[in-house]
Short mmCIF file of C-alpha atoms and ligand atoms in Angstrom, two decimals:
data_model
loop_
_atom_site.label_atom_id
_atom_site.label_comp_id
_atom_site.label_asym_id
_atom_site.label_seq_id
_atom_site.Cartn_x
_atom_site.Cartn_y
_atom_site.Cartn_z
CA UNK A 1 -67.72 -59.31 38.50
CA UNK A 2 -65.73 -62.91 37.72
CA UNK A 3 -66.23 -64.18 34.14
CA UNK A 4 -66.18 -67.49 33.48
CA UNK A 5 -63.62 -69.77 32.39
CA UNK A 6 -64.47 -71.08 28.29
CA UNK A 7 -60.81 -71.02 26.93
CA UNK A 8 -59.05 -74.40 26.75
CA UNK A 9 -55.82 -73.48 27.90
CA UNK A 10 -53.50 -77.24 25.58
CA UNK A 11 -49.65 -78.21 26.43
CA UNK A 12 -46.70 -76.97 24.58
CA UNK A 13 -46.14 -81.21 23.95
CA UNK A 14 -46.84 -82.97 20.02
CA UNK A 15 -49.87 -83.85 21.20
CA UNK A 16 -51.13 -80.04 22.96
CA UNK A 17 -49.33 -78.49 18.98
CA UNK A 18 -50.99 -81.47 17.44
CA UNK A 19 -54.69 -80.52 18.32
CA UNK A 20 -54.18 -76.53 18.69
CA UNK A 21 -53.20 -76.30 15.28
CA UNK A 22 -55.98 -78.76 14.46
CA UNK A 23 -58.78 -76.00 16.36
CA UNK A 24 -57.10 -73.67 13.84
CA UNK A 25 -57.58 -76.17 11.39
CA UNK A 26 -60.16 -76.01 11.46
CA UNK A 27 -61.83 -72.27 11.79
CA UNK A 28 -61.72 -72.27 15.80
CA UNK A 29 -59.14 -69.61 17.65
CA UNK A 30 -55.83 -70.21 19.37
CA UNK A 31 -53.53 -67.28 21.35
CA UNK A 32 -50.15 -68.83 20.97
CA UNK A 33 -46.38 -67.45 21.57
CA UNK A 34 -44.12 -65.56 19.57
CA UNK A 35 -40.65 -64.13 20.22
CA UNK A 36 -42.58 -60.91 20.43
CA UNK A 37 -45.59 -62.08 22.67
CA UNK A 38 -49.11 -64.13 21.96
CA UNK A 39 -51.29 -64.04 18.51
CA UNK A 40 -54.45 -64.65 18.95
CA UNK A 41 -54.54 -67.45 15.71
CA UNK A 42 -56.90 -67.75 13.31
CA UNK A 43 -56.55 -69.39 9.84
CA UNK A 44 -55.54 -66.50 7.51
CA UNK A 45 -57.99 -68.21 4.39
CA UNK A 46 -61.19 -68.83 6.77
CA UNK A 47 -63.15 -65.05 5.79
CA UNK A 48 -65.32 -66.62 9.40
CA UNK A 49 -62.15 -67.30 11.77
CA UNK A 50 -61.62 -63.81 10.65
CA UNK A 51 -64.03 -61.70 11.79
CA UNK A 52 -64.49 -63.76 15.19
CA UNK A 53 -60.65 -63.46 15.82
CA UNK A 54 -61.93 -59.55 15.24
CA UNK A 55 -64.64 -59.89 17.12
CA UNK A 56 -63.68 -61.76 20.81
CA UNK A 57 -60.80 -58.53 20.68
CA UNK A 58 -63.86 -56.54 20.57
CA UNK A 59 -61.45 -54.77 17.19
CA UNK A 60 -62.55 -52.16 14.69
CA UNK A 61 -62.15 -53.40 11.61
CA UNK A 62 -60.37 -50.58 10.06
CA UNK A 63 -57.45 -52.44 12.03
CA UNK A 64 -55.71 -54.94 9.90
CA UNK A 65 -54.00 -58.03 10.92
CA UNK A 66 -50.24 -59.49 10.59
CA UNK A 67 -50.41 -63.48 8.45
CA UNK A 68 -48.14 -65.29 10.07
CA UNK A 69 -46.03 -68.10 7.83
CA UNK A 70 -43.50 -71.34 9.33
CA UNK A 71 -41.49 -70.76 6.73
CA UNK A 72 -39.75 -67.45 4.54
CA UNK A 73 -40.58 -69.19 2.32
CA UNK A 74 -44.75 -69.79 2.54
CA UNK A 75 -44.92 -65.81 1.92
CA UNK A 76 -44.75 -64.87 -1.35
CA UNK A 77 -47.57 -67.33 -1.36
CA UNK A 78 -50.02 -64.47 0.03
CA UNK A 79 -47.96 -60.86 -1.58
CA UNK A 80 -47.92 -59.54 -5.02
CA UNK A 81 -45.09 -57.97 -5.30
CA UNK A 82 -42.76 -55.65 -8.34
CA UNK A 83 -39.31 -55.88 -9.25
CA UNK A 84 -38.08 -53.44 -7.16
CA UNK A 85 -39.83 -54.07 -4.28
CA UNK A 86 -39.91 -57.84 -4.12
CA UNK A 87 -35.44 -57.38 -4.18
CA UNK A 88 -36.61 -55.62 -0.98
CA UNK A 89 -38.14 -58.03 0.00
CA UNK A 90 -36.04 -60.43 -0.53
CA UNK A 91 -33.79 -58.82 0.98
CA UNK A 92 -35.14 -58.23 4.33
CA UNK A 93 -36.84 -61.91 5.02
CA UNK A 94 -33.40 -63.10 4.23
CA UNK A 95 -31.29 -61.04 6.63
CA UNK A 96 -34.16 -60.10 9.34
CA UNK A 97 -36.21 -64.29 8.97
CA UNK A 98 -37.81 -65.76 10.73
CA UNK A 99 -38.05 -62.77 12.69
CA UNK A 100 -39.97 -59.27 14.63
CA UNK A 101 -40.30 -57.85 11.15
CA UNK A 102 -43.96 -57.72 9.73
CA UNK A 103 -44.06 -56.19 6.24
CA UNK A 104 -47.06 -55.29 4.78
CA UNK A 105 -47.37 -55.54 0.69
CA UNK A 106 -49.75 -55.95 -1.91
CA UNK A 107 -51.82 -59.25 -1.25
CA UNK A 108 -52.76 -62.22 -3.15
CA UNK A 109 -56.38 -61.79 -4.28
CA UNK A 110 -57.15 -65.32 -2.85
CA UNK A 111 -57.17 -63.23 0.95
CA UNK A 112 -60.23 -62.25 2.43
CA UNK A 113 -60.27 -58.78 2.56
CA UNK A 114 -60.94 -58.24 6.05
CA UNK A 115 -57.43 -59.30 6.83
CA UNK A 116 -56.78 -56.05 4.66
CA UNK A 117 -59.27 -53.50 6.27
CA UNK A 118 -59.89 -52.65 3.01
CA UNK A 119 -55.94 -51.76 2.47
CA UNK A 120 -56.09 -53.85 -0.84
CA UNK A 121 -52.28 -54.74 1.89
CA UNK A 122 -50.66 -57.64 4.00
CA UNK A 123 -48.99 -57.88 6.49
CA UNK A 124 -46.60 -61.31 6.65
CA UNK A 125 -44.44 -62.73 9.11
CA UNK A 126 -42.19 -65.38 9.75
CA UNK A 127 -41.71 -65.87 13.37
CA UNK A 128 -38.47 -67.03 15.40
CA UNK A 129 -40.36 -69.00 18.06
CA UNK A 130 -39.82 -72.15 18.58
CA UNK A 131 -43.53 -73.26 18.43
CA UNK A 132 -45.41 -70.91 17.06
CA UNK A 133 -44.01 -71.81 13.65
CA UNK A 134 -44.15 -75.75 14.98
CA UNK A 135 -47.90 -74.92 14.81
CA UNK A 136 -48.47 -72.74 12.25
CA UNK A 137 -46.83 -75.31 10.66
CA UNK A 138 -49.54 -78.30 11.97
CA UNK A 139 -52.45 -76.07 11.32
CA UNK A 140 -50.97 -76.83 7.81
CA UNK A 141 -53.06 -72.79 6.41
CA UNK A 142 -51.16 -69.16 7.25
CA UNK A 143 -52.22 -67.89 9.65
CA UNK A 144 -53.82 -64.80 10.92
CA UNK A 145 -52.87 -63.04 14.64
CA UNK A 146 -52.80 -59.55 16.00
CA UNK A 147 -52.13 -58.99 19.92
CA UNK A 148 -53.90 -62.08 22.10
CA UNK A 149 -55.38 -58.63 24.24
CA UNK A 150 -58.47 -57.20 24.16
CA UNK A 151 -58.27 -54.39 21.92
CA UNK A 152 -56.42 -51.12 24.05
CA UNK A 153 -55.96 -53.32 26.23
CA UNK A 154 -51.33 -53.81 27.25
CA UNK A 155 -50.44 -56.80 24.87
CA UNK A 156 -49.53 -59.87 26.84
CA UNK A 157 -45.77 -62.19 26.88
CA UNK A 158 -47.70 -65.04 28.78
CA UNK A 159 -51.06 -67.35 28.58
CA UNK A 160 -51.87 -66.65 32.25
CA UNK A 161 -52.23 -62.59 30.93
CA UNK A 162 -53.96 -63.55 27.82
CA UNK A 163 -55.89 -65.86 30.37
CA UNK A 164 -56.61 -62.66 32.11
CA UNK A 165 -58.04 -61.14 28.60
CA UNK A 166 -59.10 -63.67 27.04
CA UNK A 167 -60.50 -66.41 29.49
CA UNK A 168 -63.93 -66.33 28.51
CA UNK A 169 -63.93 -66.44 24.90
CA UNK A 170 -64.72 -69.95 23.05
CA UNK A 171 -60.73 -70.12 22.46
CA UNK A 172 -58.02 -72.55 22.62
CA UNK A 173 -54.91 -70.87 24.49
CA UNK A 174 -51.19 -73.68 23.31
CA UNK A 175 -49.52 -72.50 26.44
CA UNK A 176 -45.42 -71.41 26.13
CA UNK A 177 -43.92 -72.33 29.49
CA UNK A 178 -42.75 -69.37 32.25
CA UNK A 179 -38.20 -69.79 31.23
CA UNK A 180 -35.61 -70.67 29.34
CA UNK A 181 -36.33 -70.00 25.45
CA UNK A 182 -40.51 -70.51 25.58
CA UNK A 183 -40.77 -67.47 26.52
CA UNK A 184 -41.70 -64.05 24.65
CA UNK A 185 -38.19 -62.89 24.37
CA UNK A 186 -38.34 -59.68 23.46
CA UNK A 187 -41.80 -58.80 24.64
CA UNK A 188 -42.70 -55.09 22.80
CA UNK A 189 -44.17 -56.34 19.54
CA UNK A 190 -42.39 -56.97 15.01
CA UNK A 191 -41.89 -53.53 13.75
CA UNK A 192 -44.16 -53.17 11.06
CA UNK A 193 -42.83 -51.33 7.01
CA UNK A 194 -44.49 -50.80 4.81
CA UNK A 195 -43.75 -51.73 0.93
CA UNK A 196 -44.26 -49.16 -1.85
CA UNK A 197 -43.17 -49.46 -5.35
CA UNK A 198 -42.57 -46.25 -7.28
CA UNK A 199 -41.72 -45.71 -10.40
CA UNK A 200 -38.24 -48.02 -10.24
CA UNK A 201 -38.43 -47.29 -6.43
CA UNK A 202 -38.94 -49.58 -3.46
CA UNK A 203 -40.39 -47.12 -0.80
CA UNK A 204 -40.92 -49.12 3.07
CA UNK A 205 -42.49 -46.91 5.52
CA UNK A 206 -41.42 -47.51 9.60
CA UNK A 207 -45.11 -47.73 10.10
CA UNK A 208 -44.15 -48.91 13.66
CA UNK A 209 -41.41 -49.31 15.36
CA UNK A 210 -40.84 -52.56 17.94
CA UNK A 211 -38.44 -55.62 18.40
CA UNK A 212 -36.20 -54.98 15.56
CA UNK A 213 -35.11 -51.01 15.49
CA UNK A 214 -34.62 -48.84 12.94
CA UNK A 215 -31.02 -48.75 12.57
CA UNK A 216 -31.20 -52.94 11.16
CA UNK A 217 -33.93 -51.81 8.31
CA UNK A 218 -30.96 -48.93 7.12
CA UNK A 219 -28.40 -51.12 6.93
CA UNK A 220 -30.11 -53.12 4.65
CA UNK A 221 -31.57 -50.53 2.90
CA UNK A 222 -28.62 -48.68 1.75
CA UNK A 223 -27.53 -52.49 0.38
CA UNK A 224 -30.52 -52.33 -2.51
CA UNK A 225 -31.19 -48.82 -2.37
CA UNK A 226 -34.75 -49.07 -0.77
CA UNK A 227 -36.00 -45.31 0.83
CA UNK A 228 -36.99 -45.58 4.61
CA UNK A 229 -39.38 -43.03 5.45
CA UNK A 230 -41.19 -43.01 9.02
CA UNK A 231 -44.83 -42.39 9.38
CA UNK A 232 -45.10 -43.22 12.81
CA UNK A 233 -48.78 -41.32 13.62
CA UNK A 234 -50.38 -40.03 16.93
CA UNK A 235 -54.37 -40.66 16.23
CA UNK A 236 -57.08 -40.82 18.68
CA UNK A 237 -60.15 -42.38 17.15
CA UNK A 238 -62.65 -39.61 16.44
CA UNK A 239 -59.61 -38.77 13.67
CA UNK A 240 -57.50 -41.13 12.42
CA UNK A 241 -54.82 -41.52 10.98
CA UNK A 242 -53.25 -40.94 7.18
CA UNK A 243 -50.16 -41.84 7.51
CA UNK A 244 -51.44 -45.92 5.58
CA UNK A 245 -51.09 -48.21 8.68
CA UNK A 246 -54.73 -47.86 10.81
CA UNK A 247 -53.99 -48.98 14.12
CA UNK A 248 -51.38 -46.14 15.38
CA UNK A 249 -53.79 -45.46 18.13
CA UNK A 250 -52.98 -42.81 20.12
CA UNK A 251 -53.97 -44.64 22.82
CA UNK A 252 -53.67 -48.42 23.02
CA UNK A 253 -51.31 -50.74 25.01
CA UNK A 254 -53.51 -49.53 28.29
CA UNK A 255 -53.63 -50.46 32.15
CA UNK A 256 -57.03 -50.71 33.27
CA UNK A 257 -56.18 -47.66 35.61
CA UNK A 258 -55.18 -43.67 34.50
CA UNK A 259 -51.71 -43.87 33.69
CA UNK A 260 -48.82 -40.85 32.89
CA UNK A 261 -45.20 -40.07 32.19
CA UNK A 262 -43.61 -38.63 34.52
CA UNK A 263 -40.19 -36.61 35.23
CA UNK A 264 -38.79 -34.88 38.48
CA UNK A 265 -38.25 -31.76 38.01
CA UNK A 266 -35.85 -29.93 40.71
CA UNK A 267 -37.74 -27.06 42.43
CA UNK A 268 -36.29 -25.82 46.06
CA UNK A 269 -39.21 -24.80 46.76
CA UNK A 270 -41.24 -28.20 46.59
CA UNK A 271 -43.08 -28.92 49.41
CA UNK A 272 -42.06 -33.35 49.46
CA UNK A 273 -44.58 -33.92 51.83
CA UNK A 274 -47.67 -32.93 49.55
CA UNK A 275 -45.50 -33.89 46.67
CA UNK A 276 -46.16 -37.56 49.45
CA UNK A 277 -49.27 -37.53 50.12
CA UNK A 278 -50.33 -38.14 46.47
CA UNK A 279 -48.04 -40.44 45.57
CA UNK A 280 -48.87 -42.68 48.00
CA UNK A 281 -51.73 -44.02 45.46
CA UNK A 282 -49.93 -44.67 42.37
CA UNK A 283 -47.77 -46.67 41.05
CA UNK A 284 -43.80 -46.44 39.28
CA UNK A 285 -42.54 -48.38 36.90
CA UNK A 286 -39.43 -46.71 36.24
CA UNK A 287 -36.37 -46.89 33.67
CA UNK A 288 -32.81 -46.69 34.63
CA UNK A 289 -33.65 -44.90 37.60
CA UNK A 290 -34.02 -41.45 36.66
CA UNK A 291 -37.95 -42.12 38.89
CA UNK A 292 -35.53 -43.89 42.57
CA UNK A 293 -36.73 -40.63 44.40
CA UNK A 294 -40.23 -41.68 44.54
CA UNK A 295 -39.85 -44.84 45.66
CA UNK A 296 -41.16 -44.84 48.88
CA UNK A 297 -43.24 -42.40 49.39
CA UNK A 298 -45.26 -44.38 45.45
CA UNK A 299 -47.84 -47.22 47.18
CA UNK A 300 -45.63 -49.60 45.28
CA UNK A 301 -42.96 -48.67 42.17
CA UNK A 302 -40.60 -51.39 40.20
CA UNK A 303 -38.14 -49.86 37.83
CA UNK A 304 -37.79 -51.66 33.85
CA UNK A 305 -34.04 -51.82 33.76
CA UNK A 306 -32.05 -50.07 36.57
CA UNK A 307 -29.14 -50.75 34.89
CA UNK A 308 -31.89 -48.75 31.93
CA UNK A 309 -30.87 -51.68 29.43
CA UNK A 310 -33.50 -50.81 27.07
CA UNK A 311 -33.31 -54.83 25.74
CA UNK A 312 -34.34 -56.30 29.44
CA UNK A 313 -37.23 -53.53 29.47
CA UNK A 314 -38.88 -53.78 26.71
CA UNK A 315 -38.50 -57.85 28.06
CA UNK A 316 -40.39 -56.74 31.17
CA UNK A 317 -42.43 -53.73 29.35
CA UNK A 318 -45.92 -55.64 29.85
CA UNK A 319 -45.70 -57.67 32.61
CA UNK A 320 -44.80 -54.55 33.96
CA UNK A 321 -48.07 -52.16 32.97
CA UNK A 322 -50.52 -56.22 34.08
CA UNK A 323 -48.52 -55.54 37.72
CA UNK A 324 -48.94 -51.76 38.01
CA UNK A 325 -52.68 -52.05 37.16
CA UNK A 326 -53.38 -55.03 39.32
CA UNK A 327 -51.26 -53.69 42.93
CA UNK A 328 -53.82 -52.72 45.61
CA UNK A 329 -55.21 -49.27 45.70
CA UNK A 330 -53.17 -47.90 43.53
CA UNK A 331 -54.88 -45.14 41.05
CA UNK A 332 -53.14 -44.13 38.97
CA UNK A 333 -49.33 -44.68 36.77
CA UNK A 334 -46.77 -43.22 36.58
CA UNK A 335 -43.90 -44.37 33.73
CA UNK A 336 -40.99 -42.88 32.80
CA UNK A 337 -40.89 -40.24 30.87
CA UNK A 338 -39.63 -42.19 27.64
CA UNK A 339 -40.75 -39.33 24.98
CA UNK A 340 -37.44 -38.18 23.73
CA UNK A 341 -35.69 -41.38 22.78
CA UNK A 342 -39.13 -41.74 20.65
CA UNK A 343 -37.19 -41.16 17.73
CA UNK A 344 -33.54 -43.07 18.13
CA UNK A 345 -32.60 -45.50 15.60
CA UNK A 346 -32.19 -47.63 18.43
CA UNK A 347 -33.73 -50.68 20.01
CA UNK A 348 -35.01 -47.89 23.21
CA UNK A 349 -37.62 -45.62 20.55
CA UNK A 350 -40.51 -49.02 20.22
CA UNK A 351 -40.41 -49.49 24.14
CA UNK A 352 -40.63 -45.20 24.50
CA UNK A 353 -43.36 -45.54 21.61
CA UNK A 354 -45.80 -47.92 24.00
CA UNK A 355 -44.89 -46.59 27.23
CA UNK A 356 -46.34 -42.76 25.04
CA UNK A 357 -49.31 -45.10 24.05
CA UNK A 358 -49.93 -46.64 27.42
CA UNK A 359 -50.46 -43.57 28.76
CA UNK A 360 -52.25 -41.52 25.68
CA UNK A 361 -49.34 -38.64 25.83
CA UNK A 362 -49.99 -37.27 29.34
CA UNK A 363 -47.43 -36.15 31.37
CA UNK A 364 -47.08 -35.03 34.90
CA UNK A 365 -43.95 -32.82 36.21
CA UNK A 366 -43.24 -34.19 40.14
CA UNK A 367 -41.60 -30.78 41.57
CA UNK A 368 -38.94 -32.82 44.37
CA UNK A 369 -36.51 -30.57 46.07
CA UNK A 370 -33.18 -29.92 45.07
O1 TXA B 1 -45.07 -58.50 17.11
C1 TXA B 1 -46.62 -58.67 16.73
O2 TXA B 1 -46.14 -58.34 15.93
C2 TXA B 1 -46.92 -59.43 17.03
C3 TXA B 1 -47.12 -61.25 17.12
C4 TXA B 1 -49.22 -61.64 18.12
O3 TXA B 1 -47.39 -61.53 15.45
N1 TXA B 1 -48.86 -58.91 16.17
C5 TXA B 1 -49.31 -58.12 16.74
O4 TXA B 1 -50.16 -58.03 16.02
O5 TXA B 1 -48.96 -56.31 17.18
P1 TXA B 1 -52.17 -56.24 16.47
O6 TXA B 1 -52.97 -56.74 15.19
O7 TXA B 1 -51.49 -56.42 17.74
O8 TXA B 1 -50.90 -55.76 15.73
C6 TXA B 1 -49.78 -55.13 13.81
C7 TXA B 1 -50.18 -53.51 13.70
C8 TXA B 1 -51.52 -53.14 13.30
O9 TXA B 1 -51.15 -51.58 14.09
C9 TXA B 1 -51.81 -52.61 11.53
O10 TXA B 1 -52.47 -52.00 11.81
C10 TXA B 1 -50.38 -53.14 11.32
O11 TXA B 1 -49.42 -53.56 12.71
N2 TXA B 1 -50.60 -53.69 10.37
C11 TXA B 1 -51.38 -55.16 9.86
N3 TXA B 1 -51.74 -54.97 8.01
C12 TXA B 1 -51.60 -53.92 8.56
C13 TXA B 1 -51.49 -53.58 6.97
N4 TXA B 1 -51.99 -54.32 6.16
N5 TXA B 1 -51.02 -51.56 6.00
C14 TXA B 1 -51.53 -51.52 7.01
N6 TXA B 1 -50.92 -51.75 8.17
C15 TXA B 1 -50.70 -52.39 8.98
MG1 MG B 2 -52.10 -55.57 19.16
#
């Protein structure tokens, strides 16, 4: 069944931006590009509009939203920080904003409760994407925006991806176009960090690895004497996590086909013919050529970065997962297993986190002849 297209696509022209800003200001929803992924925006000050974001995404009300501001100076009006965390906040925003860092802080009381999902905190971020900033500026309000996909599905990095998931909804989409600076340059979401004061120290907690590597955060933390802990969890829906960031589900960014993390293991006794017939229904998403020996037998094969470049892989990841689920005749998606990179301080950890969740942590070993 194909759903009737209702969503309106707006061009990235001054008129399109003005119209998109008007949609947000008047309580409507508008998807827009950022340097990470497309967000589904609503005025953060309008409780009804924020509730519609949850409905349209089919997202549980227990998962809070990030609020986007056009310039760093607009953030303090949303958060309520005491001295130690104010210092860390200023240092982090000075170093990384505009950019892919979300800071979760105690929320000011005028913000709607549903933004915070009962946490009394709010995540804020100033995106660097020119169009996103011009749109928020045109809207004249802070903009709440989760990724513009159906809950649990692969995040969108083009307007076409947004249409695939949300085209049947009464929303607008500001189309960033497909080239150069219009693109979602990073391709994976922002890094999410919580700030909490204990005594005279600001404690930072890394909730979600993302486009800003942990190593960059650590540098600033040591300069301001803040401590950085990690609280990533991989919770199942039936067992919510206790990390302080409710969105940490095991299954996330998932293609609409069963997916598994795949490793090729050397086995002198392997029956390659058997494994080839099995692979005939599988799409292989590789990284750095580690699954290259499966290419011939697989239904389809793509490498996120044959050279093993994390930046290139992050940029290609979500588009490739959406491509994989659409390959005719495909029954499974096998993705290169990057589990060993999940605790890394480098960008690859953000990619490793996404592929782990895309596969719900399922892993498979394919034996091949040595
Ligand atoms: O790059 C991004 O961050 C994109 C673009 C559109 O800005 N947005 C995005 O939003 O990824 P979303 O809703 O798909 O993911 C936000 C994550 C969720 O895991 C959520 O639980 C966490 O951030 N988060 C948001 N506000 C929070 C809060 N107040 N406390 C704890 N975690 C929060
Ligand atoms: Mg999301």
